């Protein structure tokens, strides 16, 4: 299992290395456009409200034998849950992975959705589905109405491309599958804040639990000299934000999933290495005990034989 985890870890590290520059550049472009939005209407994904309803997205694994990987992230999510409740917030959960689902279900948490089997076939499309689900919960479905404005033949199609235009029409179909069924009707969808709770990969022996805000999006501050440059936006700043903001959320979800995958494999590789060392030490100790017991038994038998021979001589 150690060798298998090591091979999978190498692939996960490569995926993270390739994605991180893209995620950073996406935030740079997003921050640049958002800083020039001026007094226009605030985009739903940028709107900041008093966090009375908060959702925690917990990223765990479906399998164990990974040391403290799942325990650490579940503990961080639990502490954040109680902290938010103490501040008067209503907290709900969306949990990725069986371990996290079982942990919070046993503690009576309000679990809106749980996703299992995500890491068996992790892809950009899979992460995009989860990202769109989170956006739908945060905006009470409002962002789907925004996407519906982009129809084939629209002049804005020059910027979006045919694939992006038709993607909005398939969101409802994609999210109606068995693994991504709509949330229960009795659960109110609109939220004030969404947090990601996951293990950030540092190295094979080091993973840090991160609790970071996902929604509303907080763009990075752009340098003052950069904001003085005037750009022509086609079709509009709002149209750009309508595409960039959901893209950023999906990218962040994908990045967090990759971080979690790499952390899981690193933790499992370390756990299996420690288990192998502990087993070897235990074998050595048991072998020593066996040899001592065997030597003592042989010595006892020799003493009995010698004692019997001496008795016969006497």
PDB file of C-alpha atoms in Angstrom:
ATOM      1  CA  UNK A   1       0.000   0.000   0.000  1.00  0.00           C
ATOM      2  CA  UNK A   2       2.928   2.289   0.614  1.00  0.00           C
ATOM      3  CA  UNK A   3       4.180   1.849  -2.955  1.00  0.00           C
ATOM      4  CA  UNK A   4       0.707   2.368  -4.413  1.00  0.00           C
ATOM      5  CA  UNK A   5       0.224   5.540  -2.353  1.00  0.00           C
ATOM      6  CA  UNK A   6       3.642   6.818  -3.440  1.00  0.00           C
ATOM      7  CA  UNK A   7       2.785   6.340  -7.122  1.00  0.00           C
ATOM      8  CA  UNK A   8      -0.566   8.096  -6.738  1.00  0.00           C
ATOM      9  CA  UNK A   9       1.054  10.885  -4.740  1.00  0.00           C
ATOM     10  CA  UNK A  10       3.441  11.637  -7.607  1.00  0.00           C
ATOM     11  CA  UNK A  11       0.500  12.055 -10.004  1.00  0.00           C
ATOM     12  CA  UNK A  12      -1.402  14.247  -7.535  1.00  0.00           C
ATOM     13  CA  UNK A  13       1.634  16.486  -6.976  1.00  0.00           C
ATOM     14  CA  UNK A  14       1.990  16.991 -10.732  1.00  0.00           C
ATOM     15  CA  UNK A  15      -1.687  17.945 -11.043  1.00  0.00           C
ATOM     16  CA  UNK A  16      -1.390  20.526  -8.249  1.00  0.00           C
ATOM     17  CA  UNK A  17       1.779  22.001  -9.737  1.00  0.00           C
ATOM     18  CA  UNK A  18       0.040  22.462 -13.081  1.00  0.00           C
ATOM     19  CA  UNK A  19      -3.139  23.972 -11.594  1.00  0.00           C
ATOM     20  CA  UNK A  20      -1.736  26.480  -9.096  1.00  0.00           C
ATOM     21  CA  UNK A  21      -0.441  29.034 -11.684  1.00  0.00           C
ATOM     22  CA  UNK A  22      -3.807  28.911 -13.484  1.00  0.00           C
ATOM     23  CA  UNK A  23      -5.711  29.515 -10.239  1.00  0.00           C
ATOM     24  CA  UNK A  24      -3.485  32.473  -9.327  1.00  0.00           C
ATOM     25  CA  UNK A  25      -3.853  34.042 -12.771  1.00  0.00           C
ATOM     26  CA  UNK A  26      -7.614  33.588 -12.662  1.00  0.00           C
ATOM     27  CA  UNK A  27      -7.704  35.526  -9.400  1.00  0.00           C
ATOM     28  CA  UNK A  28      -5.510  38.271 -10.900  1.00  0.00           C
ATOM     29  CA  UNK A  29      -7.857  38.738 -13.860  1.00  0.00           C
ATOM     30  CA  UNK A  30     -10.897  38.568 -11.602  1.00  0.00           C
ATOM     31  CA  UNK A  31      -9.460  41.175  -9.236  1.00  0.00           C
ATOM     32  CA  UNK A  32      -8.622  43.471 -12.140  1.00  0.00           C
ATOM     33  CA  UNK A  33     -12.156  43.353 -13.547  1.00  0.00           C
ATOM     34  CA  UNK A  34     -13.813  43.619 -10.123  1.00  0.00           C
ATOM     35  CA  UNK A  35     -11.714  46.666  -9.198  1.00  0.00           C
ATOM     36  CA  UNK A  36     -12.994  48.488 -12.295  1.00  0.00           C
ATOM     37  CA  UNK A  37     -16.635  47.607 -11.779  1.00  0.00           C
ATOM     38  CA  UNK A  38     -17.124  50.947 -10.050  1.00  0.00           C
ATOM     39  CA  UNK A  39     -20.594  51.657  -8.745  1.00  0.00           C
ATOM     40  CA  UNK A  40     -22.277  48.978 -10.813  1.00  0.00           C
ATOM     41  CA  UNK A  41     -24.628  46.522  -9.140  1.00  0.00           C
ATOM     42  CA  UNK A  42     -22.766  44.111  -6.871  1.00  0.00           C
ATOM     43  CA  UNK A  43     -22.544  40.626  -8.340  1.00  0.00           C
ATOM     44  CA  UNK A  44     -24.326  37.931  -6.273  1.00  0.00           C
ATOM     45  CA  UNK A  45     -21.055  36.061  -5.723  1.00  0.00           C
ATOM     46  CA  UNK A  46     -19.374  39.217  -4.394  1.00  0.00           C
ATOM     47  CA  UNK A  47     -22.226  40.357  -2.147  1.00  0.00           C
ATOM     48  CA  UNK A  48     -21.203  40.380   1.502  1.00  0.00           C
ATOM     49  CA  UNK A  49     -23.874  39.822   4.137  1.00  0.00           C
ATOM     50  CA  UNK A  50     -23.997  39.282   7.860  1.00  0.00           C
ATOM     51  CA  UNK A  51     -23.109  35.567   8.147  1.00  0.00           C
ATOM     52  CA  UNK A  52     -26.270  34.206   9.726  1.00  0.00           C
ATOM     53  CA  UNK A  53     -26.460  31.137   7.495  1.00  0.00           C
ATOM     54  CA  UNK A  54     -23.153  29.413   6.809  1.00  0.00           C
ATOM     55  CA  UNK A  55     -22.269  26.218   4.984  1.00  0.00           C
ATOM     56  CA  UNK A  56     -19.058  24.289   5.613  1.00  0.00           C
ATOM     57  CA  UNK A  57     -17.782  22.139   2.751  1.00  0.00           C
ATOM     58  CA  UNK A  58     -15.740  19.354   4.370  1.00  0.00           C
ATOM     59  CA  UNK A  59     -13.259  17.395   2.235  1.00  0.00           C
ATOM     60  CA  UNK A  60     -12.407  13.933   3.567  1.00  0.00           C
ATOM     61  CA  UNK A  61     -11.689  10.540   2.020  1.00  0.00           C
ATOM     62  CA  UNK A  62     -13.843   7.493   1.437  1.00  0.00           C
ATOM     63  CA  UNK A  63     -11.244   5.130   2.899  1.00  0.00           C
ATOM     64  CA  UNK A  64      -9.177   4.945   6.060  1.00  0.00           C
ATOM     65  CA  UNK A  65      -5.619   3.777   6.736  1.00  0.00           C
ATOM     66  CA  UNK A  66      -4.399   7.348   6.268  1.00  0.00           C
ATOM     67  CA  UNK A  67      -3.231   8.226   9.761  1.00  0.00           C
ATOM     68  CA  UNK A  68      -4.776  11.394  11.181  1.00  0.00           C
ATOM     69  CA  UNK A  69      -5.786  12.727   7.740  1.00  0.00           C
ATOM     70  CA  UNK A  70      -9.549  12.453   8.255  1.00  0.00           C
ATOM     71  CA  UNK A  71      -9.493  13.050  12.009  1.00  0.00           C
ATOM     72  CA  UNK A  72      -7.687  16.386  11.638  1.00  0.00           C
ATOM     73  CA  UNK A  73     -10.021  17.845   9.022  1.00  0.00           C
ATOM     74  CA  UNK A  74     -13.136  16.607  10.855  1.00  0.00           C
ATOM     75  CA  UNK A  75     -11.870  18.131  14.093  1.00  0.00           C
ATOM     76  CA  UNK A  76     -11.219  21.480  12.374  1.00  0.00           C
ATOM     77  CA  UNK A  77     -14.696  21.435  10.828  1.00  0.00           C
ATOM     78  CA  UNK A  78     -16.285  20.544  14.155  1.00  0.00           C
ATOM     79  CA  UNK A  79     -14.490  23.370  15.997  1.00  0.00           C
ATOM     80  CA  UNK A  80     -15.468  25.865  13.286  1.00  0.00           C
ATOM     81  CA  UNK A  81     -19.050  24.627  13.522  1.00  0.00           C
ATOM     82  CA  UNK A  82     -19.245  25.257  17.255  1.00  0.00           C
ATOM     83  CA  UNK A  83     -17.500  28.621  16.907  1.00  0.00           C
ATOM     84  CA  UNK A  84     -20.027  29.806  14.316  1.00  0.00           C
ATOM     85  CA  UNK A  85     -22.935  28.554  16.403  1.00  0.00           C
ATOM     86  CA  UNK A  86     -21.575  30.467  19.396  1.00  0.00           C
ATOM     87  CA  UNK A  87     -21.613  33.586  17.198  1.00  0.00           C
ATOM     88  CA  UNK A  88     -25.293  33.017  16.421  1.00  0.00           C
ATOM     89  CA  UNK A  89     -24.942  31.512  12.942  1.00  0.00           C
ATOM     90  CA  UNK A  90     -26.992  28.647  11.550  1.00  0.00           C
ATOM     91  CA  UNK A  91     -24.516  26.084  10.212  1.00  0.00           C
ATOM     92  CA  UNK A  92     -25.080  23.392   7.607  1.00  0.00           C
ATOM     93  CA  UNK A  93     -22.701  21.023   5.854  1.00  0.00           C
ATOM     94  CA  UNK A  94     -21.868  19.594   2.474  1.00  0.00           C
ATOM     95  CA  UNK A  95     -19.479  16.700   2.991  1.00  0.00           C
ATOM     96  CA  UNK A  96     -17.209  15.038   0.444  1.00  0.00           C
ATOM     97  CA  UNK A  97     -16.107  11.558   1.492  1.00  0.00           C
ATOM     98  CA  UNK A  98     -17.657   8.791   3.601  1.00  0.00           C
ATOM     99  CA  UNK A  99     -15.426   9.430   6.607  1.00  0.00           C
ATOM    100  CA  UNK A 100     -16.579  13.020   7.011  1.00  0.00           C
ATOM    101  CA  UNK A 101     -20.195  12.132   6.311  1.00  0.00           C
ATOM    102  CA  UNK A 102     -20.233   9.465   9.019  1.00  0.00           C
ATOM    103  CA  UNK A 103     -18.412  11.731  11.495  1.00  0.00           C
ATOM    104  CA  UNK A 104     -20.847  14.641  11.235  1.00  0.00           C
ATOM    105  CA  UNK A 105     -23.919  12.452  10.869  1.00  0.00           C
ATOM    106  CA  UNK A 106     -23.137  10.828  14.233  1.00  0.00           C
ATOM    107  CA  UNK A 107     -22.987  14.303  15.788  1.00  0.00           C
ATOM    108  CA  UNK A 108     -26.367  15.393  14.471  1.00  0.00           C
ATOM    109  CA  UNK A 109     -25.102  17.939  11.937  1.00  0.00           C
ATOM    110  CA  UNK A 110     -27.409  19.385   9.276  1.00  0.00           C
ATOM    111  CA  UNK A 111     -25.926  17.758   6.168  1.00  0.00           C
ATOM    112  CA  UNK A 112     -27.362  19.294   3.001  1.00  0.00           C
ATOM    113  CA  UNK A 113     -25.514  17.001   0.612  1.00  0.00           C
ATOM    114  CA  UNK A 114     -22.853  14.328   0.770  1.00  0.00           C
ATOM    115  CA  UNK A 115     -20.664  13.237  -2.123  1.00  0.00           C
ATOM    116  CA  UNK A 116     -18.987   9.823  -2.227  1.00  0.00           C
ATOM    117  CA  UNK A 117     -16.769   8.271  -4.855  1.00  0.00           C
ATOM    118  CA  UNK A 118     -15.517  11.679  -5.986  1.00  0.00           C
ATOM    119  CA  UNK A 119     -11.828  10.816  -5.681  1.00  0.00           C
ATOM    120  CA  UNK A 120     -12.100   7.532  -7.568  1.00  0.00           C
ATOM    121  CA  UNK A 121     -12.475   9.428 -10.836  1.00  0.00           C
ATOM    122  CA  UNK A 122     -11.590  13.028 -10.022  1.00  0.00           C
ATOM    123  CA  UNK A 123     -11.794  15.372 -12.994  1.00  0.00           C
ATOM    124  CA  UNK A 124     -12.409  19.010 -13.879  1.00  0.00           C
ATOM    125  CA  UNK A 125     -16.002  18.173 -14.819  1.00  0.00           C
ATOM    126  CA  UNK A 126     -16.620  16.458 -11.485  1.00  0.00           C
ATOM    127  CA  UNK A 127     -15.211  19.427  -9.580  1.00  0.00           C
ATOM    128  CA  UNK A 128     -17.257  21.767 -11.777  1.00  0.00           C
ATOM    129  CA  UNK A 129     -20.466  19.979 -10.823  1.00  0.00           C
ATOM    130  CA  UNK A 130     -19.673  20.390  -7.136  1.00  0.00           C
ATOM    131  CA  UNK A 131     -18.712  24.031  -7.699  1.00  0.00           C
ATOM    132  CA  UNK A 132     -21.996  24.760  -9.478  1.00  0.00           C
ATOM    133  CA  UNK A 133     -23.903  23.058  -6.679  1.00  0.00           C
ATOM    134  CA  UNK A 134     -22.187  25.300  -4.102  1.00  0.00           C
ATOM    135  CA  UNK A 135     -22.942  28.387  -6.197  1.00  0.00           C
ATOM    136  CA  UNK A 136     -26.580  27.346  -6.474  1.00  0.00           C
ATOM    137  CA  UNK A 137     -26.836  26.976  -2.701  1.00  0.00           C
ATOM    138  CA  UNK A 138     -25.222  30.359  -2.091  1.00  0.00           C
ATOM    139  CA  UNK A 139     -27.347  32.259  -4.604  1.00  0.00           C
ATOM    140  CA  UNK A 140     -30.566  30.274  -4.131  1.00  0.00           C
ATOM    141  CA  UNK A 141     -30.293  29.292  -7.801  1.00  0.00           C
ATOM    142  CA  UNK A 142     -29.951  32.900  -8.960  1.00  0.00           C
ATOM    143  CA  UNK A 143     -26.764  32.298 -10.884  1.00  0.00           C
ATOM    144  CA  UNK A 144     -28.462  29.822 -13.154  1.00  0.00           C
ATOM    145  CA  UNK A 145     -30.763  32.632 -14.287  1.00  0.00           C
ATOM    146  CA  UNK A 146     -27.689  34.730 -15.034  1.00  0.00           C
ATOM    147  CA  UNK A 147     -26.178  31.929 -17.123  1.00  0.00           C
ATOM    148  CA  UNK A 148     -29.453  31.581 -18.992  1.00  0.00           C
ATOM    149  CA  UNK A 149     -28.878  35.033 -20.520  1.00  0.00           C
ATOM    150  CA  UNK A 150     -26.099  33.569 -22.694  1.00  0.00           C
ATOM    151  CA  UNK A 151     -27.904  31.946 -25.589  1.00  0.00           C
ATOM    152  CA  UNK A 152     -26.399  30.658 -28.842  1.00  0.00           C
ATOM    153  CA  UNK A 153     -26.289  33.451 -31.405  1.00  0.00           C
ATOM    154  CA  UNK A 154     -25.917  36.172 -28.776  1.00  0.00           C
ATOM    155  CA  UNK A 155     -23.198  38.734 -29.685  1.00  0.00           C
ATOM    156  CA  UNK A 156     -21.500  37.810 -26.429  1.00  0.00           C
ATOM    157  CA  UNK A 157     -20.944  34.378 -27.941  1.00  0.00           C
ATOM    158  CA  UNK A 158     -17.735  35.790 -29.441  1.00  0.00           C
ATOM    159  CA  UNK A 159     -16.222  35.884 -25.973  1.00  0.00           C
ATOM    160  CA  UNK A 160     -17.794  32.780 -24.463  1.00  0.00           C
ATOM    161  CA  UNK A 161     -17.405  30.266 -27.239  1.00  0.00           C
ATOM    162  CA  UNK A 162     -19.971  27.686 -28.280  1.00  0.00           C
ATOM    163  CA  UNK A 163     -18.998  25.145 -25.619  1.00  0.00           C
ATOM    164  CA  UNK A 164     -19.391  27.626 -22.750  1.00  0.00           C
ATOM    165  CA  UNK A 165     -22.723  28.894 -24.099  1.00  0.00           C
ATOM    166  CA  UNK A 166     -24.262  25.433 -24.283  1.00  0.00           C
ATOM    167  CA  UNK A 167     -22.803  24.428 -20.918  1.00  0.00           C
ATOM    168  CA  UNK A 168     -25.365  26.487 -18.983  1.00  0.00           C
ATOM    169  CA  UNK A 169     -28.223  24.590 -20.619  1.00  0.00           C
ATOM    170  CA  UNK A 170     -26.835  21.260 -19.385  1.00  0.00           C
ATOM    171  CA  UNK A 171     -26.280  22.258 -15.744  1.00  0.00           C
ATOM    172  CA  UNK A 172     -29.739  21.146 -14.634  1.00  0.00           C
ATOM    173  CA  UNK A 173     -29.321  17.818 -16.438  1.00  0.00           C
ATOM    174  CA  UNK A 174     -25.837  17.214 -14.990  1.00  0.00           C
ATOM    175  CA  UNK A 175     -26.948  17.948 -11.449  1.00  0.00           C
ATOM    176  CA  UNK A 176     -29.975  15.651 -11.629  1.00  0.00           C
ATOM    177  CA  UNK A 177     -27.919  12.424 -11.705  1.00  0.00           C
ATOM    178  CA  UNK A 178     -27.851   9.902  -8.846  1.00  0.00           C
ATOM    179  CA  UNK A 179     -24.669  11.318  -7.302  1.00  0.00           C
ATOM    180  CA  UNK A 180     -25.740  14.960  -7.608  1.00  0.00           C
ATOM    181  CA  UNK A 181     -29.434  14.951  -6.831  1.00  0.00           C
ATOM    182  CA  UNK A 182     -31.022  18.290  -5.838  1.00  0.00           C
ATOM    183  CA  UNK A 183     -31.097  19.047  -2.105  1.00  0.00           C
ATOM    184  CA  UNK A 184     -34.276  18.337  -0.140  1.00  0.00           C
ATOM    185  CA  UNK A 185     -37.056  20.835  -0.821  1.00  0.00           C
ATOM    186  CA  UNK A 186     -37.456  21.654   2.869  1.00  0.00           C
ATOM    187  CA  UNK A 187     -33.868  23.001   3.066  1.00  0.00           C
ATOM    188  CA  UNK A 188     -33.630  26.728   2.395  1.00  0.00           C
ATOM    189  CA  UNK A 189     -30.949  27.260  -0.233  1.00  0.00           C
ATOM    190  CA  UNK A 190     -29.714  30.825   0.216  1.00  0.00           C
ATOM    191  CA  UNK A 191     -26.558  31.223   2.321  1.00  0.00           C
ATOM    192  CA  UNK A 192     -24.502  34.127   3.610  1.00  0.00           C
ATOM    193  CA  UNK A 193     -21.095  32.427   3.519  1.00  0.00           C
ATOM    194  CA  UNK A 194     -19.439  29.194   2.415  1.00  0.00           C
ATOM    195  CA  UNK A 195     -16.166  27.829   3.807  1.00  0.00           C
ATOM    196  CA  UNK A 196     -13.883  25.099   2.497  1.00  0.00           C
ATOM    197  CA  UNK A 197     -12.310  22.801   5.108  1.00  0.00           C
ATOM    198  CA  UNK A 198      -9.576  20.557   3.724  1.00  0.00           C
ATOM    199  CA  UNK A 199      -6.002  19.342   4.094  1.00  0.00           C
ATOM    200  CA  UNK A 200      -3.519  21.496   2.185  1.00  0.00           C
ATOM    201  CA  UNK A 201      -0.600  19.505   0.827  1.00  0.00           C
ATOM    202  CA  UNK A 202       2.853  20.603   1.985  1.00  0.00           C
ATOM    203  CA  UNK A 203       4.877  17.419   1.663  1.00  0.00           C
ATOM    204  CA  UNK A 204       4.461  13.681   2.011  1.00  0.00           C
ATOM    205  CA  UNK A 205       4.883  13.983   5.781  1.00  0.00           C
ATOM    206  CA  UNK A 206       3.218  17.364   6.301  1.00  0.00           C
ATOM    207  CA  UNK A 207      -0.363  18.439   5.607  1.00  0.00           C
ATOM    208  CA  UNK A 208      -1.994  21.529   7.102  1.00  0.00           C
ATOM    209  CA  UNK A 209      -5.730  21.756   7.741  1.00  0.00           C
ATOM    210  CA  UNK A 210      -7.139  24.888   6.095  1.00  0.00           C
ATOM    211  CA  UNK A 211     -10.462  26.613   6.776  1.00  0.00           C
ATOM    212  CA  UNK A 212     -10.826  29.247   4.066  1.00  0.00           C
ATOM    213  CA  UNK A 213     -13.775  31.306   2.781  1.00  0.00           C
ATOM    214  CA  UNK A 214     -15.038  30.344  -0.662  1.00  0.00           C
ATOM    215  CA  UNK A 215     -18.124  32.549  -0.969  1.00  0.00           C
ATOM    216  CA  UNK A 216     -18.624  35.445  -1.131  1.00  0.00           C
ATOM    217  CA  UNK A 217     -15.500  35.870  -3.236  1.00  0.00           C
ATOM    218  CA  UNK A 218     -13.004  38.418  -1.940  1.00  0.00           C
ATOM    219  CA  UNK A 219     -10.894  39.676  -4.881  1.00  0.00           C
ATOM    220  CA  UNK A 220      -7.293  40.611  -4.240  1.00  0.00           C
ATOM    221  CA  UNK A 221      -6.495  44.301  -3.996  1.00  0.00           C
ATOM    222  CA  UNK A 222      -5.091  45.645  -7.247  1.00  0.00           C
ATOM    223  CA  UNK A 223      -2.236  48.144  -7.210  1.00  0.00           C
ATOM    224  CA  UNK A 224      -3.398  51.750  -7.682  1.00  0.00           C
ATOM    225  CA  UNK A 225      -1.295  52.290 -10.801  1.00  0.00           C
ATOM    226  CA  UNK A 226      -2.865  49.204 -12.393  1.00  0.00           C
ATOM    227  CA  UNK A 227      -6.409  50.508 -11.922  1.00  0.00           C
ATOM    228  CA  UNK A 228      -5.626  53.716 -13.826  1.00  0.00           C
ATOM    229  CA  UNK A 229      -5.277  51.790 -17.093  1.00  0.00           C
ATOM    230  CA  UNK A 230      -8.530  51.984 -19.045  1.00  0.00           C
ATOM    231  CA  UNK A 231      -9.850  48.878 -20.795  1.00  0.00           C
ATOM    232  CA  UNK A 232     -12.661  48.343 -23.256  1.00  0.00           C
ATOM    233  CA  UNK A 233     -14.883  45.472 -22.142  1.00  0.00           C
ATOM    234  CA  UNK A 234     -16.841  43.422 -24.635  1.00  0.00           C
ATOM    235  CA  UNK A 235     -19.683  42.911 -24.020  1.00  0.00           C
ATOM    236  CA  UNK A 236     -19.564  44.408 -20.477  1.00  0.00           C
ATOM    237  CA  UNK A 237     -17.870  44.134 -17.098  1.00  0.00           C
ATOM    238  CA  UNK A 238     -20.920  42.367 -15.673  1.00  0.00           C
ATOM    239  CA  UNK A 239     -20.849  39.790 -18.458  1.00  0.00           C
ATOM    240  CA  UNK A 240     -17.187  39.105 -17.726  1.00  0.00           C
ATOM    241  CA  UNK A 241     -17.897  38.709 -14.023  1.00  0.00           C
ATOM    242  CA  UNK A 242     -20.798  36.380 -14.825  1.00  0.00           C
ATOM    243  CA  UNK A 243     -18.286  34.031 -16.428  1.00  0.00           C
ATOM    244  CA  UNK A 244     -15.143  34.660 -14.387  1.00  0.00           C
ATOM    245  CA  UNK A 245     -16.670  34.340 -10.921  1.00  0.00           C
ATOM    246  CA  UNK A 246     -18.246  30.881 -11.397  1.00  0.00           C
ATOM    247  CA  UNK A 247     -15.071  29.789 -13.181  1.00  0.00           C
ATOM    248  CA  UNK A 248     -13.039  30.914 -10.184  1.00  0.00           C
ATOM    249  CA  UNK A 249     -15.277  29.032  -7.724  1.00  0.00           C
ATOM    250  CA  UNK A 250     -15.032  25.838  -9.774  1.00  0.00           C
ATOM    251  CA  UNK A 251     -11.253  26.249 -10.017  1.00  0.00           C
ATOM    252  CA  UNK A 252     -10.943  26.725  -6.257  1.00  0.00           C
ATOM    253  CA  UNK A 253     -13.043  23.637  -5.597  1.00  0.00           C
ATOM    254  CA  UNK A 254     -10.890  21.636  -8.012  1.00  0.00           C
ATOM    255  CA  UNK A 255      -7.713  22.938  -6.398  1.00  0.00           C
ATOM    256  CA  UNK A 256      -8.971  22.008  -2.916  1.00  0.00           C
ATOM    257  CA  UNK A 257      -9.885  18.524  -4.152  1.00  0.00           C
ATOM    258  CA  UNK A 258      -6.412  18.055  -5.627  1.00  0.00           C
ATOM    259  CA  UNK A 259      -4.813  19.307  -2.414  1.00  0.00           C
ATOM    260  CA  UNK A 260      -6.933  16.845  -0.452  1.00  0.00           C
ATOM    261  CA  UNK A 261      -6.063  13.948  -2.771  1.00  0.00           C
ATOM    262  CA  UNK A 262      -2.334  14.638  -2.517  1.00  0.00           C
ATOM    263  CA  UNK A 263      -2.598  15.012   1.256  1.00  0.00           C
ATOM    264  CA  UNK A 264      -4.498  11.730   1.528  1.00  0.00           C
ATOM    265  CA  UNK A 265      -1.910   9.807  -0.470  1.00  0.00           C
ATOM    266  CA  UNK A 266       0.936  11.451   1.443  1.00  0.00           C
ATOM    267  CA  UNK A 267      -0.695  10.640   4.780  1.00  0.00           C
ATOM    268  CA  UNK A 268      -1.416   7.061   3.687  1.00  0.00           C
ATOM    269  CA  UNK A 269       2.142   6.567   2.448  1.00  0.00           C
ATOM    270  CA  UNK A 270       3.510   7.859   5.754  1.00  0.00           C
ATOM    271  CA  UNK A 271       1.036   5.769   7.760  1.00  0.00           C
ATOM    272  CA  UNK A 272       1.913   2.610   5.835  1.00  0.00           C
ATOM    273  CA  UNK A 273       5.632   3.330   6.223  1.00  0.00           C
ATOM    274  CA  UNK A 274       5.182   3.768   9.970  1.00  0.00           C
ATOM    275  CA  UNK A 275       3.061   0.620  10.105  1.00  0.00           C
ATOM    276  CA  UNK A 276       5.778  -1.327   8.283  1.00  0.00           C
ATOM    277  CA  UNK A 277       8.438  -0.045  10.687  1.00  0.00           C
ATOM    278  CA  UNK A 278       6.270  -0.812  13.708  1.00  0.00           C
ATOM    279  CA  UNK A 279       5.568  -4.306  12.380  1.00  0.00           C
ATOM    280  CA  UNK A 280       9.291  -4.903  11.826  1.00  0.00           C
ATOM    281  CA  UNK A 281      10.074  -3.738  15.354  1.00  0.00           C
ATOM    282  CA  UNK A 282       7.340  -5.963  16.752  1.00  0.00           C
ATOM    283  CA  UNK A 283       8.679  -8.948  14.781  1.00  0.00           C
ATOM    284  CA  UNK A 284      12.178  -8.299  16.138  1.00  0.00           C
ATOM    285  CA  UNK A 285      10.866  -8.081  19.710  1.00  0.00           C
ATOM    286  CA  UNK A 286       8.777 -11.240  19.360  1.00  0.00           C
ATOM    287  CA  UNK A 287      11.701 -13.076  17.746  1.00  0.00           C
ATOM    288  CA  UNK A 288      13.940 -12.065  20.661  1.00  0.00           C
ATOM    289  CA  UNK A 289      11.330 -13.206  23.177  1.00  0.00           C
ATOM    290  CA  UNK A 290      10.941 -16.504  21.322  1.00  0.00           C
ATOM    291  CA  UNK A 291      14.697 -17.116  21.250  1.00  0.00           C
ATOM    292  CA  UNK A 292      14.991 -16.317  24.956  1.00  0.00           C
ATOM    293  CA  UNK A 293      12.119 -18.660  25.814  1.00  0.00           C
ATOM    294  CA  UNK A 294      13.588 -21.373  23.580  1.00  0.00           C
ATOM    295  CA  UNK A 295      17.027 -20.939  25.167  1.00  0.00           C
ATOM    296  CA  UNK A 296      15.538 -21.087  28.661  1.00  0.00           C
ATOM    297  CA  UNK A 297      13.625 -24.269  27.789  1.00  0.00           C
ATOM    298  CA  UNK A 298      16.762 -25.907  26.379  1.00  0.00           C
ATOM    299  CA  UNK A 299      18.781 -24.884  29.450  1.00  0.00           C
ATOM    300  CA  UNK A 300      16.107 -26.309  31.746  1.00  0.00           C
ATOM    301  CA  UNK A 301      16.062 -29.600  29.868  1.00  0.00           C
ATOM    302  CA  UNK A 302      19.864 -29.847  29.997  1.00  0.00           C
ATOM    303  CA  UNK A 303      19.836 -29.165  33.731  1.00  0.00           C
ATOM    304  CA  UNK A 304      17.258 -31.905  34.236  1.00  0.00           C
ATOM    305  CA  UNK A 305      19.298 -34.379  32.173  1.00  0.00           C
ATOM    306  CA  UNK A 306      22.514 -33.542  34.030  1.00  0.00           C
ATOM    307  CA  UNK A 307      20.726 -33.734  37.362  1.00  0.00           C
ATOM    308  CA  UNK A 308      19.297 -37.161  36.479  1.00  0.00           C
ATOM    309  CA  UNK A 309      22.725 -38.453  35.390  1.00  0.00           C
ATOM    310  CA  UNK A 310      24.313 -37.294  38.636  1.00  0.00           C
ATOM    311  CA  UNK A 311      21.560 -38.991  40.617  1.00  0.00           C
ATOM    312  CA  UNK A 312      22.214 -42.297  38.838  1.00  0.00           C
ATOM    313  CA  UNK A 313      25.948 -42.068  39.621  1.00  0.00           C
ATOM    314  CA  UNK A 314      25.269 -41.473  43.274  1.00  0.00           C
TER     315      UNK A 314
END
